Structure formats: structure tokens, C-alpha cells
Short mmCIF file of C-alpha atoms in Angstrom, two decimals:
data_model
loop_
_atom_site.label_atom_id
_atom_site.label_comp_id
_atom_site.label_asym_id
_atom_site.label_seq_id
_atom_site.Cartn_x
_atom_site.Cartn_y
_atom_site.Cartn_z
CA UNK Y 1 0.00 0.00 0.00
CA UNK Y 2 1.01 3.58 -0.58
CA UNK Y 3 1.96 5.67 2.44
CA UNK Y 4 -0.78 7.90 3.79
CA UNK Y 5 -0.50 11.38 2.33
CA UNK Y 6 -0.37 14.28 4.72
CA UNK Y 7 -1.36 17.67 3.30
CA UNK Y 8 0.76 20.73 3.93
CA UNK Y 9 -1.06 23.38 5.93
CA UNK Y 10 -0.42 26.88 4.66
CA UNK Y 11 -3.10 28.90 6.45
CA UNK Y 12 -0.96 30.73 9.00
CA UNK Y 13 2.69 31.76 9.29
CA UNK Y 14 3.13 29.04 11.95
CA UNK Y 15 1.67 26.42 9.55
CA UNK Y 16 4.05 27.59 6.85
CA UNK Y 17 7.04 27.48 9.20
CA UNK Y 18 6.19 23.85 10.09
CA UNK Y 19 5.67 22.97 6.43
CA UNK Y 20 9.03 24.46 5.46
CA UNK Y 21 10.66 22.32 8.15
CA UNK Y 22 8.87 19.19 6.91
CA UNK Y 23 9.83 19.87 3.30
CA UNK Y 24 13.44 20.56 4.22
CA UNK Y 25 13.65 17.30 6.15
CA UNK Y 26 12.02 15.40 3.27
CA UNK Y 27 14.66 16.74 0.89
CA UNK Y 28 17.46 15.98 3.34
CA UNK Y 29 16.20 12.42 3.87
CA UNK Y 30 15.78 11.73 0.15
CA UNK Y 31 11.98 11.39 0.43
CA UNK Y 32 11.47 13.95 -2.34
CA UNK Y 33 13.87 15.32 -4.92
CA UNK Y 34 15.25 18.84 -4.69
CA UNK Y 35 13.23 20.07 -7.69
CA UNK Y 36 9.92 19.06 -6.09
CA UNK Y 37 11.12 20.40 -2.74
CA UNK Y 38 11.99 23.76 -4.28
CA UNK Y 39 8.55 23.95 -5.90
CA UNK Y 40 6.91 23.27 -2.53
CA UNK Y 41 9.11 25.82 -0.79
CA UNK Y 42 8.19 28.36 -3.47
CA UNK Y 43 4.51 27.66 -2.78
CA UNK Y 44 5.13 28.17 0.95
CA UNK Y 45 6.80 31.51 0.30
CA UNK Y 46 3.98 32.57 -2.00
CA UNK Y 47 1.38 31.68 0.64
CA UNK Y 48 3.35 33.62 3.27
CA UNK Y 49 3.49 36.68 1.01
CA UNK Y 50 -0.27 36.53 0.50
CA UNK Y 51 -0.82 36.38 4.27
CA UNK Y 52 1.57 39.30 4.87
CA UNK Y 53 -0.09 41.39 2.16
CA UNK Y 54 -3.53 40.66 3.54
CA UNK Y 55 -2.45 41.59 7.08
CA UNK Y 56 -0.88 44.84 5.84
CA UNK Y 57 -4.05 45.72 3.91
CA UNK Y 58 -6.14 45.16 7.04
CA UNK Y 59 -3.85 47.43 9.07
CA UNK Y 60 -3.89 50.08 6.33
CA UNK Y 61 -7.69 50.01 6.21
CA UNK Y 62 -7.82 50.46 10.00
CA UNK Y 63 -5.39 53.40 9.86
CA UNK Y 64 -7.34 55.05 7.05
CA UNK Y 65 -10.54 54.71 9.08
CA UNK Y 66 -8.82 56.33 12.10
CA UNK Y 67 -7.54 59.22 9.99
CA UNK Y 68 -11.02 59.81 8.56
CA UNK Y 69 -12.48 59.84 12.08
CA UNK Y 70 -9.89 62.38 13.21
CA UNK Y 71 -10.64 64.64 10.23
CA UNK Y 72 -14.32 64.89 11.11
#
């Protein structure tokens, strides 16, 4: 039988940090080749950038709302 597949969680920065560790260990242990590992690490970095951008947009929206309140 094939080994049970475990999905990578990429919902939070902590999930991504754990996934990067798992991927790195899989490459190191020869469980996946470096090309596949690099593709997965790229996906992790992309997901992290999306989270960061989303968080910054939320903060910007909050600051803009505060400035508008102060201008009234």
C-alpha cells in the first residue's frame, strides 16, 4: 500500500514554518527530490506573502478609518 498522504497546511505563518521544516527534512532524507522540494518551498513563500499582504491591507484600512475619524 502507498503511504498515507499528509497535506501541507499553509493557512498561518506558523503552519508555513512547520511545512518548510517538513519539506526541508524530506529533501534531506531523500523522500522527495530537490526540484519538487523547491517547488513546494516556493509555494510556501507565495502563501506567506499573500498572508503578509492581507495583514498589511487590514492594518492600512484600519489606519485610514482612524484618519477619517480624526478629520471629522
